[in-house]
PDB file of C-alpha atoms in Angstrom:
ATOM      1  CA  GLY K   9      -2.579 -13.663  -9.173  1.00 71.00           C
ATOM      2  CA  ALA K  10      -5.229 -11.404  -7.744  1.00 86.00           C
ATOM      3  CA  VAL K  11      -5.879  -8.317  -9.843  1.00 91.00           C
ATOM      4  CA  VAL K  12      -7.446  -5.049  -8.781  1.00 95.00           C
ATOM      5  CA  SER K  13      -8.441  -2.397 -11.261  1.00 96.00           C
ATOM      6  CA  GLN K  14      -9.240   1.264 -10.799  1.00 97.00           C
ATOM      7  CA  HIS K  15     -11.116   3.564 -13.092  1.00 97.00           C
ATOM      8  CA  PRO K  16     -10.383   6.169 -14.201  1.00 97.00           C
ATOM      9  CA  SER K  17      -6.597   6.200 -14.058  1.00 96.00           C
ATOM     10  CA  ARG K  18      -6.546   9.955 -14.397  1.00 97.00           C
ATOM     11  CA  VAL K  19      -9.242  12.584 -14.028  1.00 97.00           C
ATOM     12  CA  ILE K  20      -9.357  16.353 -14.147  1.00 97.00           C
ATOM     13  CA  CYS K  21     -12.395  18.128 -12.773  1.00 96.00           C
ATOM     14  CA  LYS K  22     -13.463  21.632 -11.950  1.00 97.00           C
ATOM     15  CA  SER K  23     -13.693  22.903  -8.420  1.00 97.00           C
ATOM     16  CA  GLY K  24     -17.126  22.261  -6.917  1.00 97.00           C
ATOM     17  CA  THR K  25     -17.932  19.178  -8.963  1.00 97.00           C
ATOM     18  CA  SER K  26     -17.974  15.570  -7.782  1.00 97.00           C
ATOM     19  CA  VAL K  27     -15.819  12.736  -9.032  1.00 97.00           C
ATOM     20  CA  LYS K  28     -16.364   9.003  -8.682  1.00 98.00           C
ATOM     21  CA  ILE K  29     -13.521   6.486  -8.658  1.00 98.00           C
ATOM     22  CA  GLU K  30     -14.197   2.769  -9.045  1.00 97.00           C
ATOM     23  CA  CYS K  31     -12.203  -0.068  -7.569  1.00 96.00           C
ATOM     24  CA  ARG K  32     -12.820  -3.634  -8.729  1.00 96.00           C
ATOM     25  CA  SER K  33     -11.354  -6.969  -7.753  1.00 94.00           C
ATOM     26  CA  LEU K  34     -11.306  -8.801 -11.056  1.00 94.00           C
ATOM     27  CA  ASP K  35     -10.730 -12.428 -10.151  1.00 90.00           C
ATOM     28  CA  PHE K  36     -11.628 -12.752  -6.498  1.00 90.00           C
ATOM     29  CA  GLN K  37     -14.193 -11.630  -3.982  1.00 90.00           C
ATOM     30  CA  ALA K  38     -12.745  -9.126  -1.561  1.00 88.00           C
ATOM     31  CA  THR K  39     -13.495  -9.371   2.113  1.00 77.00           C
ATOM     32  CA  THR K  40     -12.666  -5.741   2.556  1.00 90.00           C
ATOM     33  CA  MET K  41     -11.557  -2.859   0.392  1.00 94.00           C
ATOM     34  CA  PHE K  42      -9.408   0.025   1.487  1.00 94.00           C
ATOM     35  CA  TRP K  43      -8.969   3.534   0.151  1.00 96.00           C
ATOM     36  CA  TYR K  44      -5.662   5.341   0.464  1.00 95.00           C
ATOM     37  CA  ARG K  45      -4.474   8.789  -0.439  1.00 95.00           C
ATOM     38  CA  GLN K  46      -0.889   9.471  -1.393  1.00 92.00           C
ATOM     39  CA  PHE K  47       0.687  12.907  -1.560  1.00 87.00           C
ATOM     40  CA  PRO K  48       3.729  13.467  -3.784  1.00 83.00           C
ATOM     41  CA  LYS K  49       6.781  11.647  -2.503  1.00 80.00           C
ATOM     42  CA  LYS K  50       4.890  10.533   0.587  1.00 84.00           C
ATOM     43  CA  SER K  51       3.623   7.292   1.992  1.00 87.00           C
ATOM     44  CA  LEU K  52       0.096   5.990   1.721  1.00 90.00           C
ATOM     45  CA  MET K  53      -2.447   7.429   4.122  1.00 91.00           C
ATOM     46  CA  LEU K  54      -5.379   5.143   4.885  1.00 92.00           C
ATOM     47  CA  MET K  55      -8.615   7.034   4.405  1.00 95.00           C
ATOM     48  CA  ALA K  56     -11.241   4.397   5.049  1.00 94.00           C
ATOM     49  CA  THR K  57     -12.018   0.717   5.314  1.00 92.00           C
ATOM     50  CA  SER K  58     -14.963  -0.580   3.358  1.00 91.00           C
ATOM     51  CA  ASN K  59     -16.858  -3.831   3.906  1.00 87.00           C
ATOM     52  CA  GLU K  60     -19.508  -5.031   1.511  1.00 83.00           C
ATOM     53  CA  GLY K  61     -23.010  -4.127   2.618  1.00 81.00           C
ATOM     54  CA  SER K  62     -22.006  -1.977   5.556  1.00 84.00           C
ATOM     55  CA  LYS K  63     -20.920   1.576   6.189  1.00 87.00           C
ATOM     56  CA  ALA K  64     -17.314   2.436   5.669  1.00 91.00           C
ATOM     57  CA  THR K  65     -15.068   3.099   8.632  1.00 92.00           C
ATOM     58  CA  TYR K  66     -13.176   6.339   8.223  1.00 95.00           C
ATOM     59  CA  GLU K  67      -9.815   7.162   9.722  1.00 93.00           C
ATOM     60  CA  GLN K  68      -9.514  10.091  12.043  1.00 93.00           C
ATOM     61  CA  GLY K  69      -9.452  13.372  10.215  1.00 94.00           C
ATOM     62  CA  VAL K  70     -11.084  12.091   7.028  1.00 95.00           C
ATOM     63  CA  GLU K  71     -14.386  13.788   6.239  1.00 94.00           C
ATOM     64  CA  LYS K  72     -16.948  11.090   5.542  1.00 93.00           C
ATOM     65  CA  ASP K  73     -19.352  13.534   3.898  1.00 95.00           C
ATOM     66  CA  LYS K  74     -16.686  14.661   1.494  1.00 96.00           C
ATOM     67  CA  PHE K  75     -15.306  11.247   0.636  1.00 97.00           C
ATOM     68  CA  LEU K  76     -18.308   9.009   0.094  1.00 96.00           C
ATOM     69  CA  ILE K  77     -17.593   5.321  -0.083  1.00 94.00           C
ATOM     70  CA  ASN K  78     -20.019   2.735  -1.384  1.00 91.00           C
ATOM     71  CA  HIS K  79     -19.255  -0.968  -1.338  1.00 89.00           C
ATOM     72  CA  ALA K  80     -22.056  -2.405  -3.433  1.00 83.00           C
ATOM     73  CA  SER K  81     -20.686  -5.892  -3.941  1.00 89.00           C
ATOM     74  CA  LEU K  82     -17.779  -8.143  -3.045  1.00 89.00           C
ATOM     75  CA  THR K  83     -15.959  -6.984  -6.165  1.00 93.00           C
ATOM     76  CA  LEU K  84     -16.755  -3.272  -6.372  1.00 94.00           C
ATOM     77  CA  SER K  85     -16.158  -0.264  -4.165  1.00 94.00           C
ATOM     78  CA  THR K  86     -16.490   3.364  -5.188  1.00 96.00           C
ATOM     79  CA  LEU K  87     -15.035   6.545  -3.755  1.00 97.00           C
ATOM     80  CA  THR K  88     -16.835   9.785  -4.584  1.00 97.00           C
ATOM     81  CA  VAL K  89     -15.053  13.040  -3.888  1.00 98.00           C
ATOM     82  CA  THR K  90     -17.869  15.532  -3.423  1.00 97.00           C
ATOM     83  CA  SER K  91     -17.585  19.259  -4.043  1.00 97.00           C
ATOM     84  CA  ALA K  92     -13.965  18.831  -4.982  1.00 97.00           C
ATOM     85  CA  HIS K  93     -11.425  21.533  -4.237  1.00 96.00           C
ATOM     86  CA  PRO K  94      -7.851  21.941  -5.481  1.00 96.00           C
ATOM     87  CA  GLU K  95      -6.537  20.628  -2.153  1.00 95.00           C
ATOM     88  CA  ASP K  96      -8.270  17.327  -2.923  1.00 96.00           C
ATOM     89  CA  SER K  97      -5.886  16.838  -5.823  1.00 96.00           C
ATOM     90  CA  SER K  98      -3.929  13.711  -5.055  1.00 95.00           C
ATOM     91  CA  PHE K  99      -3.196  10.123  -6.019  1.00 95.00           C
ATOM     92  CA  TYR K 100      -5.897   7.792  -4.723  1.00 97.00           C
ATOM     93  CA  ILE K 101      -5.165   4.092  -4.412  1.00 96.00           C
ATOM     94  CA  CYS K 102      -7.546   1.321  -3.503  1.00 96.00           C
ATOM     95  CA  SER K 103      -6.775  -2.167  -2.319  1.00 95.00           C
ATOM     96  CA  ALA K 104      -8.829  -5.321  -1.989  1.00 94.00           C
ATOM     97  CA  SER K 105      -8.244  -7.756   0.806  1.00 89.00           C
ATOM     98  CA  GLN K 106      -8.478 -11.517   0.731  1.00 85.00           C
ATOM     99  CA  ARG K 107      -8.205 -13.872   3.653  1.00 81.00           C
ATOM    100  CA  LEU K 108      -5.375 -16.372   3.423  1.00 76.00           C
ATOM    101  CA  GLY K 109      -6.762 -19.813   4.171  1.00 73.00           C
ATOM    102  CA  LEU K 110      -8.885 -20.126   7.280  1.00 69.00           C
ATOM    103  CA  GLY K 111      -6.667 -17.992   9.444  1.00 72.00           C
ATOM    104  CA  ILE K 112      -6.743 -14.402  10.504  1.00 73.00           C
ATOM    105  CA  ILE K 113      -4.160 -13.149   8.074  1.00 75.00           C
ATOM    106  CA  TYR K 114      -5.195 -11.172   5.025  1.00 81.00           C
ATOM    107  CA  GLU K 115      -3.312 -10.040   1.980  1.00 85.00           C
ATOM    108  CA  GLN K 116      -4.045  -6.757   0.234  1.00 89.00           C
ATOM    109  CA  TYR K 117      -3.856  -6.369  -3.523  1.00 92.00           C
ATOM    110  CA  PHE K 118      -3.502  -2.837  -4.787  1.00 94.00           C
ATOM    111  CA  GLY K 119      -5.044  -1.068  -7.716  1.00 95.00           C
ATOM    112  CA  PRO K 120      -2.925   1.051 -10.072  1.00 94.00           C
ATOM    113  CA  GLY K 121      -4.181   4.310  -8.597  1.00 95.00           C
ATOM    114  CA  THR K 122      -6.156   7.318  -9.825  1.00 96.00           C
ATOM    115  CA  ARG K 123      -4.594  10.717 -10.292  1.00 96.00           C
ATOM    116  CA  LEU K 124      -7.155  13.394  -9.443  1.00 97.00           C
ATOM    117  CA  THR K 125      -6.515  16.992 -10.408  1.00 97.00           C
ATOM    118  CA  VAL K 126      -9.019  19.639  -9.366  1.00 97.00           C
ATOM    119  CA  THR K 127      -8.735  22.937 -11.220  1.00 96.00           C
TER     120      THR K 127
ATOM    121  CA  ALA H  25       0.850   1.748  18.961  1.00 73.00           C
ATOM    122  CA  GLN H  26       2.082  -0.081  15.932  1.00 81.00           C
ATOM    123  CA  SER H  27       4.487   1.737  13.679  1.00 89.00           C
ATOM    124  CA  VAL H  28       6.981   1.182  10.911  1.00 94.00           C
ATOM    125  CA  THR H  29      10.163   3.172  10.444  1.00 95.00           C
ATOM    126  CA  GLN H  30      12.192   3.336   7.288  1.00 96.00           C
ATOM    127  CA  PRO H  31      15.234   5.389   8.303  1.00 96.00           C
ATOM    128  CA  ASP H  32      16.497   6.042   4.797  1.00 95.00           C
ATOM    129  CA  ILE H  33      14.390   8.423   2.746  1.00 94.00           C
ATOM    130  CA  HIS H  34      16.581   8.239  -0.325  1.00 96.00           C
ATOM    131  CA  ILE H  35      19.274   5.765  -1.366  1.00 97.00           C
ATOM    132  CA  THR H  36      21.434   5.788  -4.468  1.00 97.00           C
ATOM    133  CA  VAL H  37      23.383   2.757  -5.613  1.00 97.00           C
ATOM    134  CA  SER H  38      25.298   1.834  -8.723  1.00 97.00           C
ATOM    135  CA  GLU H  39      23.909  -0.787 -11.052  1.00 97.00           C
ATOM    136  CA  GLY H  40      25.275  -4.181 -10.061  1.00 97.00           C
ATOM    137  CA  ALA H  41      25.932  -3.167  -6.472  1.00 98.00           C
ATOM    138  CA  SER H  42      24.246  -4.809  -3.528  1.00 98.00           C
ATOM    139  CA  LEU H  43      21.320  -3.187  -1.781  1.00 97.00           C
ATOM    140  CA  GLU H  44      19.886  -3.181   1.709  1.00 98.00           C
ATOM    141  CA  LEU H  45      16.817  -1.158   2.668  1.00 98.00           C
ATOM    142  CA  ARG H  46      16.144  -0.867   6.354  1.00 98.00           C
ATOM    143  CA  CYS H  47      12.827  -1.354   8.099  1.00 97.00           C
ATOM    144  CA  ASN H  48      12.116  -1.335  11.826  1.00 96.00           C
ATOM    145  CA  TYR H  49       8.724  -2.067  13.304  1.00 94.00           C
ATOM    146  CA  SER H  50       7.038  -1.549  16.614  1.00 90.00           C
ATOM    147  CA  TYR H  51       4.428  -4.176  17.366  1.00 79.00           C
ATOM    148  CA  GLY H  52       3.537  -5.997  20.552  1.00 70.00           C
ATOM    149  CA  ALA H  53       2.565  -9.354  19.106  1.00 75.00           C
ATOM    150  CA  THR H  54       3.892 -11.465  16.267  1.00 76.00           C
ATOM    151  CA  PRO H  55       4.259  -9.117  13.326  1.00 86.00           C
ATOM    152  CA  TYR H  56       3.143  -9.911   9.826  1.00 89.00           C
ATOM    153  CA  LEU H  57       5.456  -7.935   7.573  1.00 93.00           C
ATOM    154  CA  PHE H  58       5.448  -6.915   3.946  1.00 94.00           C
ATOM    155  CA  TRP H  59       7.618  -5.133   1.434  1.00 97.00           C
ATOM    156  CA  TYR H  60       5.991  -3.378  -1.504  1.00 96.00           C
ATOM    157  CA  VAL H  61       7.466  -1.570  -4.495  1.00 97.00           C
ATOM    158  CA  GLN H  62       5.881   1.351  -6.301  1.00 94.00           C
ATOM    159  CA  SER H  63       6.989   2.674  -9.671  1.00 92.00           C
ATOM    160  CA  PRO H  64       6.128   6.309 -10.460  1.00 87.00           C
ATOM    161  CA  GLY H  65       2.411   6.829 -10.985  1.00 85.00           C
ATOM    162  CA  GLN H  66       1.623   3.207 -10.258  1.00 87.00           C
ATOM    163  CA  GLY H  67       0.031   1.163  -7.517  1.00 88.00           C
ATOM    164  CA  LEU H  68       1.914  -1.079  -5.132  1.00 92.00           C
ATOM    165  CA  GLN H  69       3.318  -4.469  -6.002  1.00 93.00           C
ATOM    166  CA  LEU H  70       4.044  -7.016  -3.307  1.00 93.00           C
ATOM    167  CA  LEU H  71       7.695  -8.079  -3.222  1.00 96.00           C
ATOM    168  CA  LEU H  72       7.543 -10.482  -0.303  1.00 95.00           C
ATOM    169  CA  LYS H  73       5.905 -11.148   3.022  1.00 93.00           C
ATOM    170  CA  TYR H  74       6.722 -12.754   6.348  1.00 92.00           C
ATOM    171  CA  PHE H  75       4.136 -14.505   8.465  1.00 85.00           C
ATOM    172  CA  SER H  76       6.032 -17.224  10.297  1.00 82.00           C
ATOM    173  CA  GLY H  77       8.634 -19.922   9.841  1.00 85.00           C
ATOM    174  CA  ASP H  78      11.943 -19.302   8.141  1.00 88.00           C
ATOM    175  CA  THR H  79      13.133 -15.813   8.972  1.00 92.00           C
ATOM    176  CA  LEU H  80      14.781 -15.381   5.573  1.00 96.00           C
ATOM    177  CA  VAL H  81      12.072 -14.767   3.022  1.00 96.00           C
ATOM    178  CA  GLN H  82      12.522 -14.899  -0.723  1.00 97.00           C
ATOM    179  CA  GLY H  83      10.484 -12.643  -2.961  1.00 97.00           C
ATOM    180  CA  ILE H  84      10.084 -11.676  -6.553  1.00 96.00           C
ATOM    181  CA  LYS H  85      12.654  -9.909  -8.722  1.00 95.00           C
ATOM    182  CA  GLY H  86      15.547 -11.395  -6.757  1.00 97.00           C
ATOM    183  CA  PHE H  87      14.704  -9.657  -3.478  1.00 98.00           C
ATOM    184  CA  GLU H  88      14.912 -11.215  -0.048  1.00 98.00           C
ATOM    185  CA  ALA H  89      14.274  -9.988   3.480  1.00 98.00           C
ATOM    186  CA  GLU H  90      15.320 -11.211   6.877  1.00 97.00           C
ATOM    187  CA  PHE H  91      13.109 -10.972   9.954  1.00 95.00           C
ATOM    188  CA  LYS H  92      15.099 -10.321  13.123  1.00 94.00           C
ATOM    189  CA  ARG H  93      12.861 -10.264  16.164  1.00 91.00           C
ATOM    190  CA  SER H  94      15.676  -9.207  18.518  1.00 92.00           C
ATOM    191  CA  GLN H  95      16.269  -6.097  16.418  1.00 94.00           C
ATOM    192  CA  SER H  96      12.629  -5.516  15.417  1.00 93.00           C
ATOM    193  CA  SER H  97      13.831  -5.345  11.852  1.00 96.00           C
ATOM    194  CA  PHE H  98      12.800  -6.650   8.467  1.00 97.00           C
ATOM    195  CA  ASN H  99      15.455  -5.395   6.057  1.00 98.00           C
ATOM    196  CA  LEU H 100      15.142  -5.872   2.323  1.00 98.00           C
ATOM    197  CA  ARG H 101      18.165  -7.009   0.326  1.00 98.00           C
ATOM    198  CA  LYS H 102      19.206  -7.659  -3.215  1.00 98.00           C
ATOM    199  CA  PRO H 103      22.689  -8.867  -4.174  1.00 97.00           C
ATOM    200  CA  SER H 104      22.880  -7.051  -7.518  1.00 98.00           C
ATOM    201  CA  VAL H 105      20.683  -4.101  -8.386  1.00 98.00           C
ATOM    202  CA  HIS H 106      19.334  -3.512 -11.884  1.00 97.00           C
ATOM    203  CA  TRP H 107      18.429  -0.107 -13.296  1.00 96.00           C
ATOM    204  CA  SER H 108      14.781  -1.224 -13.406  1.00 95.00           C
ATOM    205  CA  ASP H 109      14.795  -1.512  -9.608  1.00 97.00           C
ATOM    206  CA  ALA H 110      14.677   2.274  -9.297  1.00 97.00           C
ATOM    207  CA  ALA H 111      11.387   2.911  -7.488  1.00 96.00           C
ATOM    208  CA  GLU H 112       9.856   3.652  -4.093  1.00 96.00           C
ATOM    209  CA  TYR H 113       9.918   0.844  -1.545  1.00 97.00           C
ATOM    210  CA  PHE H 114       7.499   0.562   1.347  1.00 96.00           C
ATOM    211  CA  CYS H 115       7.696  -1.662   4.369  1.00 97.00           C
ATOM    212  CA  ALA H 116       4.404  -2.443   6.115  1.00 94.00           C
ATOM    213  CA  VAL H 117       3.099  -4.337   9.112  1.00 92.00           C
ATOM    214  CA  ALA H 118      -0.366  -5.863   9.286  1.00 87.00           C
ATOM    215  CA  SER H 119      -2.553  -5.055  12.240  1.00 76.00           C
ATOM    216  CA  GLY H 120      -6.182  -4.975  13.243  1.00 67.00           C
ATOM    217  CA  SER H 121      -8.602  -6.436  15.718  1.00 60.00           C
ATOM    218  CA  GLY H 122     -10.287  -9.653  14.742  1.00 58.00           C
ATOM    219  CA  GLY H 123      -7.806 -10.269  11.998  1.00 62.00           C
ATOM    220  CA  TYR H 124      -4.685  -8.783  10.547  1.00 65.00           C
ATOM    221  CA  ASN H 125      -6.426  -6.814   7.836  1.00 77.00           C
ATOM    222  CA  LYS H 126      -4.997  -3.293   8.069  1.00 85.00           C
ATOM    223  CA  LEU H 127      -1.596  -2.257   6.845  1.00 89.00           C
ATOM    224  CA  ILE H 128       0.586   0.328   8.511  1.00 90.00           C
ATOM    225  CA  PHE H 129       3.157   1.693   6.098  1.00 93.00           C
ATOM    226  CA  GLY H 130       6.545   3.179   6.625  1.00 94.00           C
ATOM    227  CA  ALA H 131       7.398   6.482   4.990  1.00 93.00           C
ATOM    228  CA  GLY H 132       9.104   4.758   2.094  1.00 95.00           C
ATOM    229  CA  THR H 133      12.618   4.705   0.669  1.00 97.00           C
ATOM    230  CA  ARG H 134      13.238   6.074  -2.780  1.00 96.00           C
ATOM    231  CA  LEU H 135      15.881   4.086  -4.629  1.00 97.00           C
ATOM    232  CA  ALA H 136      17.891   5.631  -7.439  1.00 97.00           C
ATOM    233  CA  VAL H 137      20.198   3.471  -9.548  1.00 97.00           C
ATOM    234  CA  HIS H 138      23.233   4.913 -11.306  1.00 94.00           C
ATOM    235  CA  PRO H 139      24.429   3.243 -14.500  1.00 89.00           C
TER     236      PRO H 139
END
C-alpha cells in the first residue's frame, strides 16, 4: 500500500529558532499533500493544502509566514515552523493524496507524525 | 457547511464485547466517508471507506461500517473487541471543489478496552 514518511519523528528546539519537517510519499506520486496539526486528545486541524509547484493554500487562522510550506516535487513537501514559540508545540501530521482511478475521488495516506516541542 | 459529529468522546468496553462507534455527517451531496484509527503518538490508519454501492462496508482488523443515508450516519462496528483495538477513532467525510480531496474530521472517539 501507499506509504508516507515524515522526518523527524520528534524534535525539540529552542524558542526563536526554525524547524523543518519533511513529508515524503515513498511509493507513489502525490497529487496534493496536506499538513495537519493535532493538539493533545483533539482531532486533526487542517493547516494547509499543498500542490506541487504552486503556493500552498492556508486555512483561515493559520499564519502563512510562520508555517512555510514548500512542495518541491510530487513526492516531497516540507513544513518549516519559523521563529518557533512554546505555543507551537504540537503533533504535526502530513498526508499525501492520490486520485482513485479517473474519477474525482481521492484517498489520503497519512504520515506517522512529528512531535514538536519548543522550549 | 459540511461537518462530522462523533457524539461519544470516550467509550470503554470489555475485551470480547461488541462495539459500535457513532458517526453522523452533514453533507448536501453524496458523501464519501472514511473511518481512521490512531494509536498514541502515531499517524492515522485507514480502516474502511464508503464511496458507493453496498452500504455495508468491510474494513481491516474485523471492522465494518454501515452507511445509512436516511439517518446521515456511518457507524463503525466490530463484533468482538480485542485489547489491541484501544485507540482513537476518527470518522471523516471528503469534500472539496473540483474533486473530493479534503477531509473533514469528527472530534474522535477514544476507545478503552478492559481485560
